[in-house]
Coordinates of C-alpha atoms and ligand atoms in Angstrom, one line a residue:
X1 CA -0.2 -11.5 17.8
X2 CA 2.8 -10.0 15.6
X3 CA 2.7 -6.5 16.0
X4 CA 2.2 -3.7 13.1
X5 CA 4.5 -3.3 10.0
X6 CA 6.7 -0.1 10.6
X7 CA 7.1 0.8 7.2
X8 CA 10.2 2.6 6.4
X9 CA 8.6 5.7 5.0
X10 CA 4.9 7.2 4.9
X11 CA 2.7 10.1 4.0
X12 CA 1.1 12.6 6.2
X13 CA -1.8 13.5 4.3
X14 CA -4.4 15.5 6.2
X15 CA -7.7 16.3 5.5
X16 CA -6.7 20.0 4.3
X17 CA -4.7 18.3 1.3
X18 CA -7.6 16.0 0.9
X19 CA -10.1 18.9 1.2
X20 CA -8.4 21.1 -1.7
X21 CA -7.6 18.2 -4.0
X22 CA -11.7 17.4 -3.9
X23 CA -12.0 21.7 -4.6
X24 CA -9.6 21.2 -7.5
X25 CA -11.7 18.0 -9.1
X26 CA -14.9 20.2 -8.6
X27 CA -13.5 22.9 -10.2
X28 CA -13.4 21.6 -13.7
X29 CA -9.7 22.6 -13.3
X30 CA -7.6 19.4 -12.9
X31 CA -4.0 20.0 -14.4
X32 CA -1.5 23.1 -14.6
X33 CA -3.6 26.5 -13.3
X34 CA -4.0 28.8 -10.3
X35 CA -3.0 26.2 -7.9
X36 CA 0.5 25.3 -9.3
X37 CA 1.3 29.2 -9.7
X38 CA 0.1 29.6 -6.1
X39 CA 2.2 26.9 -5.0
X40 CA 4.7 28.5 -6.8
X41 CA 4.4 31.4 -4.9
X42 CA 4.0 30.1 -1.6
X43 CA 7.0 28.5 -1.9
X44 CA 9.4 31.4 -3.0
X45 CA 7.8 33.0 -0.1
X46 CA 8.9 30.2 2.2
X47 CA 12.2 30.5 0.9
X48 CA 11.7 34.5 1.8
X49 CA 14.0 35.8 -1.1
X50 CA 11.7 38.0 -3.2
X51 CA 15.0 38.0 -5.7
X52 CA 13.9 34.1 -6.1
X53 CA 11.6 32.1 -9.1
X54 CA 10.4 28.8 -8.5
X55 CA 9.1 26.6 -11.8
X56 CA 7.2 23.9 -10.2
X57 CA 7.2 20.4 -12.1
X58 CA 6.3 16.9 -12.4
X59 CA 9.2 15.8 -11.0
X60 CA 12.6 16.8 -9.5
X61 CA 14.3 14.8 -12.3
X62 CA 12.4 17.4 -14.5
X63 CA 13.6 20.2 -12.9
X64 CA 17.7 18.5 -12.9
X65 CA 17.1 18.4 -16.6
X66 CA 15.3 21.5 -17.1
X67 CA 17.9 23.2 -15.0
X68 CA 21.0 21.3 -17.4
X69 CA 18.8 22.5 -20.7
X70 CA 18.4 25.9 -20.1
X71 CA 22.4 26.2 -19.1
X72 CA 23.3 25.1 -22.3
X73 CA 25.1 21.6 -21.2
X74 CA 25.7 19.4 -23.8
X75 CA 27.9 17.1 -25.7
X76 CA 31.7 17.2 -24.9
X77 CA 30.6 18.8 -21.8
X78 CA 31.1 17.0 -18.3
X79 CA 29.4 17.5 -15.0
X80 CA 30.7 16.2 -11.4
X81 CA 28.5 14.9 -8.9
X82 CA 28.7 12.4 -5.9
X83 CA 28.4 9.0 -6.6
X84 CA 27.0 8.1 -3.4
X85 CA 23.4 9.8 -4.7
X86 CA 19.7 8.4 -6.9
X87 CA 20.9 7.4 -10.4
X88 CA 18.4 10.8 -11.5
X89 CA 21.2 13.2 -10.4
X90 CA 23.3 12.0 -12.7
X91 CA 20.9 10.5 -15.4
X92 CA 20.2 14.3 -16.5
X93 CA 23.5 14.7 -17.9
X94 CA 23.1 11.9 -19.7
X95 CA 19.4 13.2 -21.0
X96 CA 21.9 16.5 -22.4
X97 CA 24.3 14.4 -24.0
X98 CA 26.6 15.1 -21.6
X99 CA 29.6 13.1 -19.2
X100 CA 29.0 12.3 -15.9
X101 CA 32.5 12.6 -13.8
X102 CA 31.3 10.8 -10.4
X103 CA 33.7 11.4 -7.1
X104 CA 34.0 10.1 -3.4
X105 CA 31.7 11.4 -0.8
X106 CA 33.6 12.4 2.6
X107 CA 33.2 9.8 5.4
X108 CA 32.7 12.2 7.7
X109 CA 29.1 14.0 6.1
X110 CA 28.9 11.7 3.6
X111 CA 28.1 14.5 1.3
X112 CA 30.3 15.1 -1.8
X113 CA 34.1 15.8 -1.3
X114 CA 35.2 19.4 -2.4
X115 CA 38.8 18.5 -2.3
X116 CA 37.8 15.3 -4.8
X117 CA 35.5 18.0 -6.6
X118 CA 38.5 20.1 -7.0
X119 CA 41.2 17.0 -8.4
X120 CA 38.1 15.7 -11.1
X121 CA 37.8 19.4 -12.4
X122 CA 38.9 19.1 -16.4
X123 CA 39.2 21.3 -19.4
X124 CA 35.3 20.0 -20.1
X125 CA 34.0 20.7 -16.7
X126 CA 31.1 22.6 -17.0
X127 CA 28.7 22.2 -13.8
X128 CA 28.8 20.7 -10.1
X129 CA 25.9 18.8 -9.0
X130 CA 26.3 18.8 -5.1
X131 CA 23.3 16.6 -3.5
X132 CA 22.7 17.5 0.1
X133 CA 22.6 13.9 1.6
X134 CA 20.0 12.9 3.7
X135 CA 19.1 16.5 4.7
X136 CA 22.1 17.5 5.1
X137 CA 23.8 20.3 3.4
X138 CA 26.9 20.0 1.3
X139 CA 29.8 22.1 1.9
X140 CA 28.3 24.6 -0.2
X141 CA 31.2 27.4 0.7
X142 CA 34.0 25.2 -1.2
X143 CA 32.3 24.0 -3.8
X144 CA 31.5 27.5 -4.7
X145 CA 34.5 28.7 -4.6
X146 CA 35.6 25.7 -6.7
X147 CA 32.8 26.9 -9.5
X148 CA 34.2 30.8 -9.1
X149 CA 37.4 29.4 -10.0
X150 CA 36.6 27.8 -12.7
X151 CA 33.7 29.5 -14.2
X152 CA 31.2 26.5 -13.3
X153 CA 27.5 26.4 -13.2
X154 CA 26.2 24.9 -9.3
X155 CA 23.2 22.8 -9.8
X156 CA 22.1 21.9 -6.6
X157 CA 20.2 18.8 -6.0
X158 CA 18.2 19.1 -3.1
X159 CA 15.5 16.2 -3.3
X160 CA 16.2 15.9 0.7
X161 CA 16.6 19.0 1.9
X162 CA 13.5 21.1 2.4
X163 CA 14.1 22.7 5.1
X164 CA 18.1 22.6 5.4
X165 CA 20.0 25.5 5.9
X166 CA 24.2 26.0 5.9
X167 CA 25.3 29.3 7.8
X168 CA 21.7 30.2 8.4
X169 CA 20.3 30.3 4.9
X170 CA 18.3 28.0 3.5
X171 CA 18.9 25.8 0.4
X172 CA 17.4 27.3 -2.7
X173 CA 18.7 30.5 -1.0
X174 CA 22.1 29.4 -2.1
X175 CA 24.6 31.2 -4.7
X176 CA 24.0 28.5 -7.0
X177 CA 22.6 28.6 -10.9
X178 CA 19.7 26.7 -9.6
X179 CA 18.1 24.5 -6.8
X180 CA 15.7 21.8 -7.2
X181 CA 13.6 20.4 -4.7
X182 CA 12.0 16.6 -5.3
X183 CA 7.8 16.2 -3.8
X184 CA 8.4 12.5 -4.3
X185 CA 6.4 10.1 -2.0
X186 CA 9.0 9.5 0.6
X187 CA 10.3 13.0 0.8
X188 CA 10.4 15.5 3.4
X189 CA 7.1 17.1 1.5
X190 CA 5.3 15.4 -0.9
X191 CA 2.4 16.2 -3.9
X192 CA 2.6 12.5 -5.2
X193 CA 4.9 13.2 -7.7
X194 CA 6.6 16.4 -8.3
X195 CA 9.8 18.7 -7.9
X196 CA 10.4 22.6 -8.1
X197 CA 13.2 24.5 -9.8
X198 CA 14.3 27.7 -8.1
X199 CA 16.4 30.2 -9.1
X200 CA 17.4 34.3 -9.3
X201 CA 18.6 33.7 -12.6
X202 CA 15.2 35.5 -14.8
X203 CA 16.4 34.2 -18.1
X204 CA 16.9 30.4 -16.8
X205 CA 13.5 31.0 -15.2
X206 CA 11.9 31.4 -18.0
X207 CA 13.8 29.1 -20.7
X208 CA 12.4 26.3 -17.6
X209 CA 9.3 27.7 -18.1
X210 CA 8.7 27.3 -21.8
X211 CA 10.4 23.8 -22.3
X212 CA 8.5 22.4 -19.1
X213 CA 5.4 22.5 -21.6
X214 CA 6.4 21.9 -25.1
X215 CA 8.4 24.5 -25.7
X216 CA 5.3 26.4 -26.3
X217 CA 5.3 30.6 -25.4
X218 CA 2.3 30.5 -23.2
X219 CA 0.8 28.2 -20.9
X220 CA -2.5 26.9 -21.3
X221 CA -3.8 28.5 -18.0
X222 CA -2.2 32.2 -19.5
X223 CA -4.1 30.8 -23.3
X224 CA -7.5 30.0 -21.5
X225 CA -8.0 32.6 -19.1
X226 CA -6.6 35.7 -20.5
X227 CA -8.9 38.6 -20.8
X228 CA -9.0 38.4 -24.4
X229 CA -9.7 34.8 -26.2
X230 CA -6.4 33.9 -27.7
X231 CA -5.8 30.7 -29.6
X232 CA -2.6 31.6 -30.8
X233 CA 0.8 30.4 -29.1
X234 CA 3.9 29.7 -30.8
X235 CA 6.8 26.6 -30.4
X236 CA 10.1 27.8 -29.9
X237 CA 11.8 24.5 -29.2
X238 CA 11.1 20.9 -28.8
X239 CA 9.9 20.8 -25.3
X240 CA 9.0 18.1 -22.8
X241 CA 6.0 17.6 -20.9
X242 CA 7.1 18.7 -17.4
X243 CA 4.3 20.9 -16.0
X244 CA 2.9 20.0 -12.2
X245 CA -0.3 19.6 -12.2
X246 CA -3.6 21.5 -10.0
X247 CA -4.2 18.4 -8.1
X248 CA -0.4 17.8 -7.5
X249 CA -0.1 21.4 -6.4
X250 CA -3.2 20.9 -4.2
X251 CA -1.0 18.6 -1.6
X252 CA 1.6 20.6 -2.0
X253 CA -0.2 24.0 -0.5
X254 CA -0.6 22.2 2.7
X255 CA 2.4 20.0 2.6
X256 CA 4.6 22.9 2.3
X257 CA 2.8 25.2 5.4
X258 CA 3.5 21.8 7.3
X259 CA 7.0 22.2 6.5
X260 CA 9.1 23.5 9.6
X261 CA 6.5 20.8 11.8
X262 CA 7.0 18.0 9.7
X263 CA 10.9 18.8 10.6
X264 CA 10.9 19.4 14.1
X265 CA 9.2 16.1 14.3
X266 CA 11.7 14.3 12.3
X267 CA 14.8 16.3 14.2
X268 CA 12.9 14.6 17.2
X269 CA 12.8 11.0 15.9
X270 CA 16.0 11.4 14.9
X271 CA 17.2 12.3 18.6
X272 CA 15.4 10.1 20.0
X273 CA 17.5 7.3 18.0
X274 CA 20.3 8.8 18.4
X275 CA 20.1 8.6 22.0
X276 CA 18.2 5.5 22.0
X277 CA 21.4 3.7 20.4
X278 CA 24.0 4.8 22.3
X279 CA 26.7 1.8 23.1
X280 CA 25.8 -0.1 20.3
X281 CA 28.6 -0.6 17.7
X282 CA 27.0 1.7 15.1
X283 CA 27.6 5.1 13.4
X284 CA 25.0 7.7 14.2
X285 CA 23.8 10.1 11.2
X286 CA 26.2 13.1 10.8
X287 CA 24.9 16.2 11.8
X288 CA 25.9 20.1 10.6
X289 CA 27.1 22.6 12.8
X290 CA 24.9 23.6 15.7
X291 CA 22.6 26.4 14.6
X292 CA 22.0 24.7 11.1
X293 CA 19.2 22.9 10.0
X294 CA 19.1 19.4 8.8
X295 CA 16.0 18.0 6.8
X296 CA 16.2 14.9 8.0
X297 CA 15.2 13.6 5.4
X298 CA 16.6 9.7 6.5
X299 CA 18.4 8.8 9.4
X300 CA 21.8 6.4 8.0
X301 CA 23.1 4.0 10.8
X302 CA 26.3 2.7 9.4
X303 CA 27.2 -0.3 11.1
X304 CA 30.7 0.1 13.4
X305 CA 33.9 -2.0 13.0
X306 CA 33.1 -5.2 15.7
X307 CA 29.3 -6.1 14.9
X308 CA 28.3 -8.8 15.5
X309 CA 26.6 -9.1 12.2
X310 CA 26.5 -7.3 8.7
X311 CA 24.4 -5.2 6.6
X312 CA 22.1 -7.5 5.2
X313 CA 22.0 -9.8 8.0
X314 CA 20.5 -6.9 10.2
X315 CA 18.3 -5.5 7.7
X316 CA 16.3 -9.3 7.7
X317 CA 16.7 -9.3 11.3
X318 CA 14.7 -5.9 11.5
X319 CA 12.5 -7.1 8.4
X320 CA 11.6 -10.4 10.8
X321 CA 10.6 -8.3 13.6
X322 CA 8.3 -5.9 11.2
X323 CA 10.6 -2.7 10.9
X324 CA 11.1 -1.6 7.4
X325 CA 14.5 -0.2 6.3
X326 CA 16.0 1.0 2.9
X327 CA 19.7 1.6 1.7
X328 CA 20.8 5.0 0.2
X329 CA 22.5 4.4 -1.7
X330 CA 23.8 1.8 -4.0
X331 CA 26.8 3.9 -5.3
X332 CA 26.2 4.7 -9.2
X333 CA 29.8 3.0 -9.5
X334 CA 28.4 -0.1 -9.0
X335 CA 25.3 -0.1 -11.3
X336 CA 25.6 -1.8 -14.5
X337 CA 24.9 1.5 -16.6
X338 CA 27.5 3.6 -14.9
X339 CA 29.8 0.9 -14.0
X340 CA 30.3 -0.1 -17.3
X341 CA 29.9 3.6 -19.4
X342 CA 32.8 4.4 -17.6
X343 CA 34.8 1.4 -16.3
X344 CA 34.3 2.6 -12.9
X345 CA 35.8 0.1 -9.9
X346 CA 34.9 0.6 -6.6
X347 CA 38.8 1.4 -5.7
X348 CA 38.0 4.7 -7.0
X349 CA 35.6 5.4 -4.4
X350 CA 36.8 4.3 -1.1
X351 CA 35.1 6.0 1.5
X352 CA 31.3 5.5 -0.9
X353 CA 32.1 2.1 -0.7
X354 CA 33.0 1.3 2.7
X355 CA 30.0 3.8 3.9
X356 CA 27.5 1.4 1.6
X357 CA 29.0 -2.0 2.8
X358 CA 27.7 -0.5 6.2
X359 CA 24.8 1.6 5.8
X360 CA 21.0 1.0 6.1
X361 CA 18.3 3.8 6.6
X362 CA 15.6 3.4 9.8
X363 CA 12.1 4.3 9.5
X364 CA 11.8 7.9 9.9
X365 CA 8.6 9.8 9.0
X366 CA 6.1 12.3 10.9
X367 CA 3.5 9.6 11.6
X368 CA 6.0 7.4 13.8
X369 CA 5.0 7.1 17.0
X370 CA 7.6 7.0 20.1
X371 CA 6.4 3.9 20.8
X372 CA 7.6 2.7 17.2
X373 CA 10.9 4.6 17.7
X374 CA 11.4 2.7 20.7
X375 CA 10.4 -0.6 19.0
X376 CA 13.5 0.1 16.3
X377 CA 16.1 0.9 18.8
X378 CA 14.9 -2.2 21.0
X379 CA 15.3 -4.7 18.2
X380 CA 18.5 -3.3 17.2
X381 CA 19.8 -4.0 21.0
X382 CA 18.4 -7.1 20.3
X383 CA 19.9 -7.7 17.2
X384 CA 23.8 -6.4 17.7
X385 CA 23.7 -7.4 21.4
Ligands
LIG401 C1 14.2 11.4 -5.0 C2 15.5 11.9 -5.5 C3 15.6 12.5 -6.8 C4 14.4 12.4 -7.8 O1 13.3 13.0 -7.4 P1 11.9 12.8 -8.2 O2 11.1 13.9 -7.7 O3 11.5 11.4 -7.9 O4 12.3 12.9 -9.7 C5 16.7 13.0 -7.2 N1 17.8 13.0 -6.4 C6 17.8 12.5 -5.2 C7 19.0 12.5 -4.3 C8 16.6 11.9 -4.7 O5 16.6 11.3 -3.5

């Protein structure tokens, strides 16, 4: 008998998510209320910066673009990011109207490059985008000093790294204009769909807050429950429809107090691959400096100079045996949209392009079992023997 799919990513939904999303549907209560602005809270308090708001949204996307709205990038403007990252980071900039300037990742984190930060910076350079890769941070020291420099916004995106700290401090406790954290299916935490904004800057805060919901001056939780009956709201600009809603937030209560678990176990998997493949003719994940936290959000085997077989060759041998795998990314030079917008070749991104000619991402979630860890790094001595 073939043995069980390992899928390459999967929920861990317990009953107490299960429990308050039931609580949420009895309630009458079902979209934005008291369980998105507790989330809200909870989560500023896991980030244990009382100097800190967090706008919780549908989507990290939302909270990219939100972020990009409320600092005024527009037209004529451009903004740099990595192009080794999800088309969203840099789709945003797009939404504003804006350029994207994409740049090589360094081979050795994989993250963005600050000295190929530094050589794209332009008279129209408004904003960095670092992406903390995998779970990894970003050299978040000389990028900001980059953005001092040049008086540059840091929008940080940090779908993958919750929890992930660089010198000891989390991400979202950053210098940066804002942080935003993705609750997407696959990540570290999840509410379904969903993302949070965070940031010390009040005014951003609130500009978030308003165009997350129309654009409108009040929320429909502050219109329908205030002590007095109030009707009246006013539109101050055409908004989008960004809110997070009470059933979303409901997962996200308990996802987020699983937090520092869910990573210990995926620091374990991770270890336990890493030492699992030792002598193979692969590229183990970067890690930080000791001390720092990594996410762990996936766990990137880049294939080593010598294999006996490539990429996509090892991803259907894996596939054949039942182990689900991913790549992340396809660089955004070599998607038709971004390719084309701005004649990139891949020439321009070396070290992106060798790094995704090699890479493929292993199963890694909280639910693995040793025994499926074990089952990946055995058919991957099988495979590259
Ligand atoms: C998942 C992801 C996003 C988008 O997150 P959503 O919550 O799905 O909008 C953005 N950037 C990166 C790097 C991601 O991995």
């Amino acid at each position: 008998m073939a043995e069980p799919f390992i899928p390459f990513a999967l929920p861990e939904i317990g009953e107490e998510e299960i429990a308050e999303v039931v609580d949420s549907l009895r309630s009458g209560w079902v979209t934005t209320g008291p369980k998105a602005r507790r989330f809200e809270q909870d989560f500023a308090a896991f980030l244990g910066d009382p100097a800190l708001h967090c706008v919780a949204v549908n989507s990290a996307t939302a909270g990219l673009h939100l972020a990009l709205e409320a600092l005024g990038i527009g037209p004529g403007d451009e903004v740099i990011t990595t192009t080794h990252t999800f088309t969203a980071t840099a789709e945003v900039v797009r939404y504003m109207g804006a350029d994207v300037k994409l740049v090589d990742i360094d081979p050795a984190t994989l993250n963005i490059d600050p000295a190929a930060v530094q050589a794209a910076v332009g008279p129209r350079t408004k904003a960095i985008m670092p992406v903390h890769y995998a779970g990894l941070a970003a050299d978040m020291g000389a990028i900001g000093d980059i953005a001092r420099q040049h008086g540059l916004h840091v929008v940080e995106d940090a779908a993958h790294a919750l929890p992930t700290t660089q010198g000891g401090r989390l991400v979202g406790t950053l210098d940066s204009a804002a942080t935003v954290f993705s609750f997407y299916a696959n990540k570290t935490i999840t509410t379904g769909e969903g993302g949070m904004l965070v940031t010390r800057d009040a005014a951003l805060a609130k500009r978030a807050q308003v165009m997350r919901l129309h654009g409108m001056n009040r929320d429909a939780f502050d219109r329908f429950t205030a002590k007095v009956p109030s009707w009246y709201y006013e539109i101050v600009a055409p908004g989008f429809k960004y809110n997070l809603t009470d059933i979303a937030a409901s997962l996200g209560l308990h996802q987020l107090k699983k937090a520092h678990a869910f990573q210990a176990r995926r620091a374990e998997i991770a270890a336990r691959y890493d030492a699992g493949l030792r002598g193979l003719p692969v590229i183990t994940p970067p890690t930080g400096p000791a001390g720092d936290m990594h996410a762990w959000h996936l766990y990137v085997l880049r294939l080593a100079d010598g294999a006996p077989l490539g990429r996509d060759a090892l991803i259907e041998g894996l596939f054949a045996a039942g182990i689900g795998c991913s790549v992340h990314y396809i660089p955004l030079h070599l998607q038709p949209y971004w390719r084309e917008r701005y004649a990139l070749q891949p020439a321009q991104f070396p070290h992106s392009q060798h790094a995704y000619e090699r890479m493929l991402s292993l199963p890694l979630y909280t639910r693995m079992t040793n025994a499926d860890v074990d089952r990946v790094i055995a058919t991957l001595h099988r495979l590259l023997a």
